[in-house]
Amino acid sequence: MTSNTETILVHEGQQFNQTSAVTTPIYQTSTYIADPDPMEYIKAATEPKHPYFYHRHGNPTNSQVATILAKLEKTEDALVFATGMAAISTAILAIVKSGDHIVAQHAHYSGTAIFFKEFLTDYGITVTAVDQTDISAFEKAIQANTKLIYIETPSNPNLYITDLKAIGELAKKHGIQSMVDNTFASPINQTPTDFGIDVVVHSATKYLGGHSDLTAGIVCGTRDYIARVWKRSVALGASLAPLDSWLLLRGLKTLSLRVKQINTNALKLAEFLDQHPKIKKVSYPGLANHPQHELAAQQMKGFSGMLCIDVDGKNEEEAFLNAQKLINGLHIFINAASLGGVESLIVHPASMWGRHHTKEQKEASGITLGMLRISVGIEHIDDLIADLKQALDQIN
Ligand SMILES: *Cc1c(COP(=O)(O)O)cnc(C)c1O
């Protein structure tokens, strides 16, 4: 059909709606009436992602969502999951087995970091974490048994950038698979396969769903690879429920509109905060003062809605108290985990992840006590700036 994102978001995968309803119905069913031809039924039972056999195997709406995402990420195929973590863990388990090694980053989404540190090691899979801003560190960490380079860019929460092209080339040179968590950028702002990355994963809970009303995950890759992921997904069982899949499909229709508005809002908000005397530091890849701004501009079409600020204070303790004061003084920004929705959220990463990180890990991942992570929404920018301004005025 078309290669234009906005049209793909609205129309792609219509063939999975076999009714005359303009809007894809919710297929709220666990199972489907068998084809009277036993050969057809065998096919339905064994073919990856067959949409009309049994829900854990597939569902028409799941197929429609996967078709859209495969188009956006420029891969042959895709598979949806009940959460981002289900997508990430299953995608990794379709590549590595006992005795294998993964090269990953210091800074990862906390759930991914826990999966690497506390689960994979129990199954004989080792992981080396490196500084993602240093490409030579990735190459140095490669061993004879390395099967996967796993990256996240921009990373959660600090917005470090990993060079997609360099990782794509490095992985190819060594015959290793490369996988990227593209959640923070969304496919509107970044297409990792353009730079030679093999597999793209998303927490669809965030920008793709976009309304903070569902959890979901997506894996995009070659047809053969997605068949392997599907086989593990059938065994592990984290399939996306029919209603959530329908909500995700609905959310996707406005993905481009939302992300563009969010890109614009976030840049203006970052510029405002960067000038504010009570903010020590703003981390936003769209600002010229971001240490990796040039790299971000090379591989991103927009800079997304995630930014981190360091609230000022005489010492870490005062910065921490000021950060809490700021959060509590806001009226529009909601203090909550998660991101990528239409509403602006703010959160204190050191509290959220304090349980999981040791002091050394916090330092390596750059999470300070005065740091706040903001997910910019689609509200009017003047209201967002005014809200932060009045809350900052309350800090002395
Ligand atoms: C939220 C998030 C995840 C996990 O997704 P869930 O849907 O919560 O399981 C993974 N990676 C990143 C970057 C995230 O922000």
mmCIF file of C-alpha atoms in Angstrom, residues 17-343:
data_model
loop_
_atom_site.group_PDB
_atom_site.id
_atom_site.type_symbol
_atom_site.label_atom_id
_atom_site.label_comp_id
_atom_site.label_asym_id
_atom_site.label_seq_id
_atom_site.Cartn_x
_atom_site.Cartn_y
_atom_site.Cartn_z
ATOM 1 C CA ASN A 17 -11.150 -7.278 10.228
ATOM 2 C CA GLN A 18 -13.341 -9.743 8.353
ATOM 3 C CA THR A 19 -16.595 -7.976 9.290
ATOM 4 C CA SER A 20 -18.232 -4.964 7.653
ATOM 5 C CA ALA A 21 -17.627 -2.832 10.762
ATOM 6 C CA VAL A 22 -15.467 0.201 9.950
ATOM 7 C CA THR A 23 -13.797 -0.103 13.328
ATOM 8 C CA THR A 24 -12.187 -3.466 14.066
ATOM 9 C CA PRO A 25 -14.384 -5.285 16.615
ATOM 10 C CA ILE A 26 -13.094 -6.598 19.944
ATOM 11 C CA TYR A 27 -12.640 -10.349 19.490
ATOM 12 C CA GLN A 28 -13.503 -11.160 23.095
ATOM 13 C CA THR A 29 -13.154 -14.913 22.728
ATOM 14 C CA SER A 30 -10.697 -17.524 23.943
ATOM 15 C CA THR A 31 -11.309 -19.943 21.052
ATOM 16 C CA TYR A 32 -12.597 -20.171 17.461
ATOM 17 C CA ILE A 33 -14.880 -22.636 15.640
ATOM 18 C CA ALA A 34 -12.727 -25.214 13.864
ATOM 19 C CA ASP A 35 -12.554 -25.414 10.083
ATOM 20 C CA PRO A 36 -14.422 -28.611 9.047
ATOM 21 C CA ASP A 37 -11.437 -29.541 6.869
ATOM 22 C CA PRO A 38 -8.995 -31.305 9.267
ATOM 23 C CA MET A 39 -5.998 -30.205 7.167
ATOM 24 C CA GLU A 40 -7.051 -26.575 7.598
ATOM 25 C CA TYR A 41 -7.485 -27.132 11.326
ATOM 26 C CA ILE A 42 -4.002 -28.645 11.620
ATOM 27 C CA LYS A 43 -2.677 -25.557 9.861
ATOM 28 C CA ALA A 44 -4.549 -23.253 12.265
ATOM 29 C CA ALA A 45 -3.144 -25.141 15.246
ATOM 30 C CA THR A 46 0.479 -25.059 14.120
ATOM 31 C CA GLU A 47 0.976 -21.915 12.020
ATOM 32 C CA PRO A 48 2.675 -19.077 13.958
ATOM 33 C CA LYS A 49 0.245 -16.323 15.032
ATOM 34 C CA HIS A 50 -2.806 -17.952 13.379
ATOM 35 C CA PRO A 51 -5.555 -15.434 14.321
ATOM 36 C CA TYR A 52 -8.473 -17.888 14.482
ATOM 37 C CA PHE A 53 -7.425 -20.905 16.586
ATOM 38 C CA TYR A 54 -6.937 -20.156 20.314
ATOM 39 C CA HIS A 55 -6.141 -16.830 21.990
ATOM 40 C CA ARG A 56 -2.644 -17.713 23.262
ATOM 41 C CA HIS A 57 -1.695 -18.500 19.654
ATOM 42 C CA GLY A 58 -3.186 -15.380 18.129
ATOM 43 C CA ASN A 59 -6.098 -12.990 17.739
ATOM 44 C CA PRO A 60 -7.178 -10.858 14.728
ATOM 45 C CA THR A 61 -6.577 -7.555 16.533
ATOM 46 C CA ASN A 62 -3.140 -8.711 17.713
ATOM 47 C CA SER A 63 -2.319 -9.526 14.072
ATOM 48 C CA GLN A 64 -3.526 -6.109 12.939
ATOM 49 C CA VAL A 65 -1.416 -4.300 15.553
ATOM 50 C CA ALA A 66 1.631 -6.437 14.659
ATOM 51 C CA THR A 67 1.181 -5.657 10.941
ATOM 52 C CA ILE A 68 1.183 -1.917 11.659
ATOM 53 C CA LEU A 69 4.277 -2.104 13.868
ATOM 54 C CA ALA A 70 6.220 -4.281 11.409
ATOM 55 C CA LYS A 71 5.512 -1.652 8.727
ATOM 56 C CA LEU A 72 6.606 1.233 10.967
ATOM 57 C CA GLU A 73 9.777 -0.522 12.142
ATOM 58 C CA LYS A 74 10.505 -1.821 8.615
ATOM 59 C CA THR A 75 10.735 -5.483 9.632
ATOM 60 C CA GLU A 76 9.144 -8.552 8.034
ATOM 61 C CA ASP A 77 7.012 -9.395 11.018
ATOM 62 C CA ALA A 78 6.106 -8.543 14.612
ATOM 63 C CA LEU A 79 4.465 -10.125 17.651
ATOM 64 C CA VAL A 80 2.471 -8.472 20.442
ATOM 65 C CA PHE A 81 2.631 -9.323 24.167
ATOM 66 C CA ALA A 82 0.777 -8.537 27.375
ATOM 67 C CA THR A 83 3.545 -6.181 28.609
ATOM 68 C CA GLY A 84 6.808 -4.656 27.454
ATOM 69 C CA MET A 85 8.741 -6.943 29.804
ATOM 70 C CA ALA A 86 7.034 -10.030 28.331
ATOM 71 C CA ALA A 87 8.122 -8.843 24.872
ATOM 72 C CA ILE A 88 11.702 -8.097 25.988
ATOM 73 C CA SER A 89 12.246 -11.301 27.991
ATOM 74 C CA THR A 90 10.706 -13.555 25.330
ATOM 75 C CA ALA A 91 12.628 -11.794 22.529
ATOM 76 C CA ILE A 92 15.920 -12.337 24.397
ATOM 77 C CA LEU A 93 15.114 -15.984 25.196
ATOM 78 C CA ALA A 94 14.567 -16.599 21.463
ATOM 79 C CA ILE A 95 18.247 -15.682 20.895
ATOM 80 C CA VAL A 96 20.287 -16.877 23.890
ATOM 81 C CA LYS A 97 20.574 -20.206 25.688
ATOM 82 C CA SER A 98 22.655 -21.576 28.561
ATOM 83 C CA GLY A 99 26.366 -20.868 28.004
ATOM 84 C CA ASP A 100 25.757 -17.750 25.897
ATOM 85 C CA HIS A 101 26.792 -14.164 26.623
ATOM 86 C CA ILE A 102 25.104 -10.774 26.110
ATOM 87 C CA VAL A 103 26.702 -7.324 25.870
ATOM 88 C CA ALA A 104 24.349 -4.706 27.333
ATOM 89 C CA GLN A 105 24.527 -1.188 28.868
ATOM 90 C CA HIS A 106 24.924 0.292 32.357
ATOM 91 C CA ALA A 107 21.719 2.256 31.847
ATOM 92 C CA HIS A 108 18.660 0.157 31.126
ATOM 93 C CA TYR A 109 14.998 0.194 32.061
ATOM 94 C CA SER A 110 14.989 -1.267 35.609
ATOM 95 C CA GLY A 111 12.922 -4.340 34.661
ATOM 96 C CA THR A 112 15.372 -5.211 31.896
ATOM 97 C CA ALA A 113 18.332 -4.682 34.245
ATOM 98 C CA ILE A 114 16.725 -7.030 36.782
ATOM 99 C CA PHE A 115 16.038 -9.639 34.088
ATOM 100 C CA PHE A 116 19.735 -9.560 33.131
ATOM 101 C CA LYS A 117 21.141 -9.540 36.668
ATOM 102 C CA GLU A 118 18.763 -11.753 38.602
ATOM 103 C CA PHE A 119 17.164 -14.141 36.099
ATOM 104 C CA LEU A 120 19.397 -14.885 33.110
ATOM 105 C CA THR A 121 22.377 -15.633 35.361
ATOM 106 C CA ASP A 122 20.327 -18.429 37.010
ATOM 107 C CA TYR A 123 20.008 -20.053 33.576
ATOM 108 C CA GLY A 124 23.705 -19.922 32.729
ATOM 109 C CA ILE A 125 23.556 -16.809 30.559
ATOM 110 C CA THR A 126 26.098 -14.088 31.362
ATOM 111 C CA VAL A 127 25.780 -10.354 30.714
ATOM 112 C CA THR A 128 28.487 -7.659 30.518
ATOM 113 C CA ALA A 129 27.213 -4.103 30.992
ATOM 114 C CA VAL A 130 29.200 -1.293 29.355
ATOM 115 C CA ASP A 131 29.071 2.517 29.084
ATOM 116 C CA GLN A 132 26.744 3.027 26.142
ATOM 117 C CA THR A 133 28.382 6.293 25.100
ATOM 118 C CA ASP A 134 31.652 4.421 24.386
ATOM 119 C CA ILE A 135 31.435 2.232 21.274
ATOM 120 C CA SER A 136 34.877 0.702 21.866
ATOM 121 C CA ALA A 137 33.574 -0.624 25.222
ATOM 122 C CA PHE A 138 30.976 -2.719 23.361
ATOM 123 C CA GLU A 139 33.626 -4.224 21.082
ATOM 124 C CA LYS A 140 35.982 -4.949 23.980
ATOM 125 C CA ALA A 141 33.205 -6.790 25.842
ATOM 126 C CA ILE A 142 32.489 -9.206 22.956
ATOM 127 C CA GLN A 143 33.483 -12.814 23.746
ATOM 128 C CA ALA A 144 33.524 -16.008 21.665
ATOM 129 C CA ASN A 145 30.097 -16.935 23.115
ATOM 130 C CA THR A 146 28.456 -13.491 22.683
ATOM 131 C CA LYS A 147 25.139 -13.941 20.855
ATOM 132 C CA LEU A 148 23.433 -10.598 21.442
ATOM 133 C CA ILE A 149 24.177 -6.882 21.807
ATOM 134 C CA TYR A 150 21.221 -5.381 23.658
ATOM 135 C CA ILE A 151 20.847 -1.591 23.713
ATOM 136 C CA GLU A 152 18.348 1.069 24.746
ATOM 137 C CA THR A 153 18.440 4.555 23.217
ATOM 138 C CA PRO A 154 17.549 7.090 24.486
ATOM 139 C CA SER A 155 17.982 5.213 27.764
ATOM 140 C CA ASN A 156 15.615 5.290 30.712
ATOM 141 C CA PRO A 157 15.841 7.521 32.685
ATOM 142 C CA ASN A 158 18.995 9.538 31.806
ATOM 143 C CA LEU A 159 18.572 9.895 28.040
ATOM 144 C CA TYR A 160 22.002 8.629 27.076
ATOM 145 C CA ILE A 161 22.242 7.883 23.368
ATOM 146 C CA THR A 162 23.726 4.741 21.814
ATOM 147 C CA ASP A 163 25.139 4.975 18.274
ATOM 148 C CA LEU A 164 22.728 2.737 16.323
ATOM 149 C CA LYS A 165 24.823 2.624 13.141
ATOM 150 C CA ALA A 166 27.995 1.698 15.016
ATOM 151 C CA ILE A 167 26.183 -1.072 16.933
ATOM 152 C CA GLY A 168 24.543 -2.380 13.758
ATOM 153 C CA GLU A 169 27.962 -2.573 12.062
ATOM 154 C CA LEU A 170 29.697 -4.068 15.089
ATOM 155 C CA ALA A 171 27.076 -6.811 15.427
ATOM 156 C CA LYS A 172 27.273 -7.671 11.711
ATOM 157 C CA LYS A 173 31.076 -7.762 11.805
ATOM 158 C CA HIS A 174 30.983 -10.332 14.629
ATOM 159 C CA GLY A 175 27.950 -12.300 13.433
ATOM 160 C CA ILE A 176 25.958 -11.282 16.538
ATOM 161 C CA GLN A 177 22.283 -10.285 16.771
ATOM 162 C CA SER A 178 21.513 -6.688 17.772
ATOM 163 C CA MET A 179 18.352 -5.668 19.638
ATOM 164 C CA VAL A 180 17.162 -2.203 20.674
ATOM 165 C CA ASP A 181 14.505 -1.041 23.118
ATOM 166 C CA ASN A 182 12.931 1.776 21.052
ATOM 167 C CA THR A 183 10.289 2.713 23.676
ATOM 168 C CA PHE A 184 11.576 6.223 24.493
ATOM 169 C CA ALA A 185 11.890 7.344 20.866
ATOM 170 C CA SER A 186 8.822 5.592 19.399
ATOM 171 C CA PRO A 187 8.864 4.627 15.703
ATOM 172 C CA ILE A 188 7.846 8.202 14.809
ATOM 173 C CA ASN A 189 11.199 9.551 15.990
ATOM 174 C CA GLN A 190 13.569 6.649 15.341
ATOM 175 C CA THR A 191 13.733 3.628 12.998
ATOM 176 C CA PRO A 192 16.640 1.468 14.219
ATOM 177 C CA THR A 193 16.513 -0.979 11.271
ATOM 178 C CA ASP A 194 17.592 1.937 9.019
ATOM 179 C CA PHE A 195 20.923 1.664 10.871
ATOM 180 C CA GLY A 196 21.289 -2.116 10.620
ATOM 181 C CA ILE A 197 19.724 -3.167 13.942
ATOM 182 C CA ASP A 198 18.091 -6.640 13.718
ATOM 183 C CA VAL A 199 15.380 -6.630 16.379
ATOM 184 C CA VAL A 200 13.272 -3.774 17.790
ATOM 185 C CA VAL A 201 11.295 -4.103 21.045
ATOM 186 C CA HIS A 202 8.804 -1.716 22.626
ATOM 187 C CA SER A 203 6.842 -1.269 25.771
ATOM 188 C CA ALA A 204 3.593 -0.463 23.922
ATOM 189 C CA THR A 205 2.261 0.627 27.327
ATOM 190 C CA LYS A 206 3.969 3.960 26.649
ATOM 191 C CA TYR A 207 3.808 6.021 23.403
ATOM 192 C CA LEU A 208 2.212 3.317 21.221
ATOM 193 C CA GLY A 209 -0.858 2.932 23.458
ATOM 194 C CA GLY A 210 -0.478 6.558 24.518
ATOM 195 C CA HIS A 211 -3.386 6.927 26.952
ATOM 196 C CA SER A 212 -2.104 5.233 30.142
ATOM 197 C CA ASP A 213 -4.948 2.727 29.949
ATOM 198 C CA LEU A 214 -3.242 -0.530 28.944
ATOM 199 C CA THR A 215 -0.041 -2.562 29.174
ATOM 200 C CA ALA A 216 1.420 -4.226 26.077
ATOM 201 C CA GLY A 217 4.705 -5.055 24.352
ATOM 202 C CA ILE A 218 5.928 -5.631 20.794
ATOM 203 C CA VAL A 219 8.836 -7.455 19.160
ATOM 204 C CA CYS A 220 9.720 -6.650 15.519
ATOM 205 C CA GLY A 221 12.120 -8.750 13.411
ATOM 206 C CA THR A 222 12.464 -11.191 10.519
ATOM 207 C CA ARG A 223 9.696 -13.717 9.817
ATOM 208 C CA ASP A 224 11.898 -16.649 10.939
ATOM 209 C CA TYR A 225 12.911 -14.905 14.137
ATOM 210 C CA ILE A 226 9.317 -13.900 15.003
ATOM 211 C CA ALA A 227 8.297 -17.564 14.494
ATOM 212 C CA ARG A 228 10.905 -18.529 17.120
ATOM 213 C CA VAL A 229 9.672 -15.766 19.450
ATOM 214 C CA TRP A 230 6.067 -16.942 18.913
ATOM 215 C CA LYS A 231 6.976 -20.528 19.862
ATOM 216 C CA ARG A 232 8.393 -19.295 23.169
ATOM 217 C CA SER A 233 5.448 -16.949 23.655
ATOM 218 C CA VAL A 234 3.017 -19.879 23.336
ATOM 219 C CA ALA A 235 5.005 -21.707 26.026
ATOM 220 C CA LEU A 236 5.466 -18.704 28.340
ATOM 221 C CA GLY A 237 1.914 -17.485 27.774
ATOM 222 C CA ALA A 238 1.994 -13.669 28.084
ATOM 223 C CA SER A 239 -0.492 -13.009 25.257
ATOM 224 C CA LEU A 240 -2.159 -9.604 24.951
ATOM 225 C CA ALA A 241 -5.845 -9.677 25.964
ATOM 226 C CA PRO A 242 -8.466 -8.799 23.279
ATOM 227 C CA LEU A 243 -9.668 -5.551 24.884
ATOM 228 C CA ASP A 244 -6.128 -4.261 25.489
ATOM 229 C CA SER A 245 -5.200 -5.115 21.918
ATOM 230 C CA TRP A 246 -8.214 -3.144 20.674
ATOM 231 C CA LEU A 247 -7.262 -0.164 22.870
ATOM 232 C CA LEU A 248 -3.719 -0.347 21.503
ATOM 233 C CA LEU A 249 -5.018 -0.379 17.914
ATOM 234 C CA ARG A 250 -7.158 2.645 18.709
ATOM 235 C CA GLY A 251 -4.234 4.456 20.339
ATOM 236 C CA LEU A 252 -1.965 3.793 17.359
ATOM 237 C CA LYS A 253 -4.245 5.733 15.005
ATOM 238 C CA THR A 254 -3.141 9.024 16.618
ATOM 239 C CA LEU A 255 0.489 8.039 17.364
ATOM 240 C CA SER A 256 2.017 10.446 14.857
ATOM 241 C CA LEU A 257 -0.173 13.401 15.926
ATOM 242 C CA ARG A 258 0.544 12.795 19.607
ATOM 243 C CA VAL A 259 4.288 12.284 19.266
ATOM 244 C CA LYS A 260 4.734 15.382 17.087
ATOM 245 C CA GLN A 261 2.881 17.537 19.626
ATOM 246 C CA ILE A 262 4.911 15.947 22.420
ATOM 247 C CA ASN A 263 8.216 16.594 20.562
ATOM 248 C CA THR A 264 7.312 20.287 20.226
ATOM 249 C CA ASN A 265 6.153 20.640 23.831
ATOM 250 C CA ALA A 266 9.206 18.844 25.235
ATOM 251 C CA LEU A 267 11.727 21.036 23.397
ATOM 252 C CA LYS A 268 10.017 24.217 24.626
ATOM 253 C CA LEU A 269 9.819 22.863 28.176
ATOM 254 C CA ALA A 270 13.485 21.784 28.087
ATOM 255 C CA GLU A 271 14.499 25.275 26.899
ATOM 256 C CA PHE A 272 12.492 26.903 29.702
ATOM 257 C CA LEU A 273 13.955 24.622 32.380
ATOM 258 C CA ASP A 274 17.486 25.012 31.003
ATOM 259 C CA GLN A 275 17.273 28.788 31.660
ATOM 260 C CA HIS A 276 15.790 28.428 35.158
ATOM 261 C CA PRO A 277 18.170 29.323 38.014
ATOM 262 C CA LYS A 278 16.802 26.615 40.325
ATOM 263 C CA ILE A 279 17.512 23.833 37.829
ATOM 264 C CA LYS A 280 21.134 22.676 37.852
ATOM 265 C CA LYS A 281 20.940 20.529 34.735
ATOM 266 C CA VAL A 282 18.501 19.513 32.021
ATOM 267 C CA SER A 283 19.097 16.310 30.052
ATOM 268 C CA TYR A 284 17.228 16.407 26.753
ATOM 269 C CA PRO A 285 18.758 15.081 23.521
ATOM 270 C CA GLY A 286 17.088 17.934 21.588
ATOM 271 C CA LEU A 287 19.090 20.622 23.434
ATOM 272 C CA ALA A 288 22.379 21.650 21.846
ATOM 273 C CA ASN A 289 24.049 21.290 25.262
ATOM 274 C CA HIS A 290 23.216 17.563 25.510
ATOM 275 C CA PRO A 291 26.661 15.888 25.260
ATOM 276 C CA GLN A 292 25.373 13.612 22.486
ATOM 277 C CA HIS A 293 23.086 16.079 20.701
ATOM 278 C CA GLU A 294 24.811 15.611 17.335
ATOM 279 C CA LEU A 295 24.531 11.835 17.444
ATOM 280 C CA ALA A 296 20.879 12.120 18.499
ATOM 281 C CA ALA A 297 20.214 14.479 15.572
ATOM 282 C CA GLN A 298 21.809 11.982 13.161
ATOM 283 C CA GLN A 299 19.631 9.046 14.162
ATOM 284 C CA MET A 300 16.414 10.648 15.489
ATOM 285 C CA LYS A 301 13.761 12.533 13.517
ATOM 286 C CA GLY A 302 12.395 14.132 16.694
ATOM 287 C CA PHE A 303 13.657 14.075 20.278
ATOM 288 C CA SER A 304 10.602 12.659 22.028
ATOM 289 C CA GLY A 305 8.955 13.738 25.259
ATOM 290 C CA MET A 306 11.293 12.417 27.923
ATOM 291 C CA LEU A 307 13.598 14.695 29.858
ATOM 292 C CA CYS A 308 15.480 14.658 33.159
ATOM 293 C CA ILE A 309 16.195 17.641 35.389
ATOM 294 C CA ASP A 310 18.528 18.018 38.341
ATOM 295 C CA VAL A 311 16.996 20.335 40.920
ATOM 296 C CA ASP A 312 19.578 22.598 42.572
ATOM 297 C CA GLY A 313 20.549 22.459 46.257
ATOM 298 C CA LYS A 314 23.554 23.194 48.474
ATOM 299 C CA ASN A 315 24.137 19.430 48.743
ATOM 300 C CA GLU A 316 22.503 16.142 47.666
ATOM 301 C CA GLU A 317 20.166 16.170 50.668
ATOM 302 C CA GLU A 318 18.847 19.655 49.908
ATOM 303 C CA ALA A 319 18.522 18.813 46.221
ATOM 304 C CA PHE A 320 16.442 15.799 47.247
ATOM 305 C CA LEU A 321 14.152 17.952 49.449
ATOM 306 C CA ASN A 322 13.792 20.572 46.710
ATOM 307 C CA ALA A 323 12.906 17.881 44.180
ATOM 308 C CA GLN A 324 10.179 16.614 46.520
ATOM 309 C CA LYS A 325 8.913 20.173 47.011
ATOM 310 C CA LEU A 326 8.754 20.681 43.281
ATOM 311 C CA ILE A 327 6.773 17.475 42.706
ATOM 312 C CA ASN A 328 4.330 18.350 45.485
ATOM 313 C CA GLY A 329 3.844 21.918 44.212
ATOM 314 C CA LEU A 330 2.679 20.876 40.729
ATOM 315 C CA HIS A 331 -0.998 20.922 39.714
ATOM 316 C CA ILE A 332 -0.973 19.655 36.104
ATOM 317 C CA PHE A 333 1.979 17.236 36.133
ATOM 318 C CA ILE A 334 0.983 13.987 37.824
ATOM 319 C CA ASN A 335 3.460 12.211 40.081
ATOM 320 C CA ALA A 336 3.351 8.684 38.712
ATOM 321 C CA ALA A 337 5.500 5.964 37.182
ATOM 322 C CA SER A 338 5.244 5.171 33.468
ATOM 323 C CA LEU A 339 5.393 7.567 30.506
ATOM 324 C CA GLY A 340 4.309 8.252 26.957
ATOM 325 C CA GLY A 341 0.676 9.129 27.667
ATOM 326 C CA VAL A 342 -1.309 12.219 26.703
ATOM 327 C CA GLU A 343 -0.935 13.578 30.247
#
